[in-house]
Structures are given as C-alpha cells and as structure tokens.
CSV table of C-alpha atoms in Angstrom, one decimal:
chain,number,residue,atom,x,y,z
T,1,ILE,CA,-5.9,22.6,12.6
T,2,TYR,CA,-3.2,22.3,10.1
T,3,THR,CA,-2.3,24.8,7.3
T,4,LEU,CA,-1.1,22.8,4.4
T,5,SER,CA,-1.2,23.0,0.6
T,6,LEU,CA,-2.8,20.2,-1.3
T,7,HIS,CA,-0.5,17.2,-1.1
T,8,ASP,CA,-0.2,13.7,0.4
T,9,ALA,CA,-0.1,15.2,4.0
T,10,LEU,CA,-3.5,16.8,3.8
T,11,PRO,CA,-5.6,13.6,4.1
T,12,ILE,CA,-3.4,12.5,7.1
T,13,CYS,CA,-4.0,15.8,8.9
T,14,VAL,CA,-7.7,15.8,8.1
T,15,SER,CA,-8.0,12.2,9.4
T,16,LEU,CA,-6.1,13.0,12.6
T,17,ASP,CA,-8.4,15.9,13.2
T,18,HIS,CA,-11.5,13.9,12.5
T,19,LEU,CA,-10.5,11.0,14.7
T,20,GLY,CA,-9.1,13.2,17.5
T,21,ALA,CA,-5.8,11.3,17.1
T,22,ASP,CA,-2.4,12.6,17.8
T,23,ARG,CA,0.4,12.8,15.2
T,24,SER,CA,2.7,11.0,17.6
T,25,VAL,CA,1.0,7.7,16.6
T,26,THR,CA,1.6,8.1,12.8
T,27,VAL,CA,4.0,6.5,10.5
T,28,ALA,CA,4.5,7.4,6.8
T,29,PHE,CA,6.0,5.2,4.2
T,30,GLY,CA,7.4,6.6,0.9
T,31,ASP,CA,9.8,6.3,-1.9
T,32,ALA,CA,9.6,9.5,-3.9
T,33,PRO,CA,10.2,13.2,-3.2
T,34,ILE,CA,6.4,13.7,-3.5
T,35,ASP,CA,6.1,11.8,-0.3
T,36,LEU,CA,8.2,14.3,1.7
T,37,PRO,CA,5.3,16.4,2.9
T,38,MET,CA,3.7,13.2,4.2
T,39,PHE,CA,7.0,12.5,6.1
T,40,GLU,CA,6.7,15.9,7.7
T,41,ALA,CA,3.1,15.4,8.7
T,42,CYS,CA,3.8,12.1,10.5
T,43,SER,CA,6.0,11.5,13.6
T,44,TYR,CA,8.0,8.7,12.0
T,45,ALA,CA,9.1,8.3,8.4
T,46,VAL,CA,10.1,5.1,6.7
T,47,ALA,CA,11.8,5.1,3.3
T,48,MET,CA,11.4,2.1,1.1
T,49,GLY,CA,14.7,0.5,-0.1
T,50,ASN,CA,13.9,1.6,-3.6
T,51,ALA,CA,13.5,5.2,-2.5
T,52,SER,CA,15.5,8.1,-3.9
T,53,ASP,CA,18.5,9.3,-1.9
T,54,GLU,CA,16.7,12.5,-1.1
T,55,VAL,CA,13.9,10.5,0.6
T,56,LYS,CA,16.3,8.1,2.4
T,57,ALA,CA,18.2,11.1,3.8
T,58,VAL,CA,15.3,12.5,5.7
T,59,ALA,CA,13.7,9.2,6.8
T,60,ASP,CA,13.9,7.9,10.3
T,61,MET,CA,14.4,4.4,9.0
T,62,VAL,CA,15.1,2.7,5.6
T,63,THR,CA,13.5,-0.7,5.0
T,64,ALA,CA,13.8,-3.2,2.1
T,65,ASP,CA,12.5,-2.5,-1.4
T,66,VAL,CA,8.7,-2.8,-2.0
T,67,ALA,CA,9.3,-5.9,-4.1
T,68,ASP,CA,11.3,-7.5,-1.2
T,69,ASP,CA,8.4,-7.2,1.3
T,70,GLY,CA,9.7,-3.8,2.6
T,71,LEU,CA,6.3,-2.9,4.2
T,72,ALA,CA,6.0,-6.2,6.1
T,73,LYS,CA,9.6,-5.9,7.2
T,74,ALA,CA,9.1,-2.4,8.5
T,75,PHE,CA,5.9,-3.3,10.3
T,76,GLU,CA,7.9,-6.1,12.0
T,77,GLN,CA,10.8,-3.8,13.0
T,78,LEU,CA,8.4,-1.2,14.3
T,79,GLY,CA,6.4,-3.8,16.3
T,80,LEU,CA,3.3,-3.3,14.3
T,81,THR,CA,2.6,-7.0,13.6
T,82,MET,CA,0.3,-9.3,15.5
C-alpha cells in the first residue's frame, strides 16, 4: 500500500497493487515537472528530449523529443520492442 497525494503516481500505484505487480518492472515517461511524482513511483524514469531541465536532471535516461519519435526510440533502447 502506498501513501500518496493525488497526482500522476497514484494510478500507477493502484494498478500495481491491483495486478500484484512489482514497481521494479515500471518505466515512467515525462516532460514536465508535474511528472516528477510519477518518476518517483516507477523504477526507471525517461525524460523526453523536450523536457524541462528539472525533469532531465532526475531522469535515468533522456530520449529524443516527442515529435522526433522519442517514445519509440526509448522503447528500442530499453529493449521493449518486438
């Protein structure tokens, strides 16, 4: 059980509890300071290339901009593609 205020991390934590999944298998993607609680809730944080410097500073990885297929590039780098 997680004690969190209402923010982006809450649905992640509720889903993990519901599925009986471990946070070690989670990846968060974000570009704005509002995404930082989600970064804390997940085991790996990916900042988009267009993210603020604050977000990039705490991310485990920085990928390309959203408009430059950043999500697809990050999935590939993380081995999450088929």
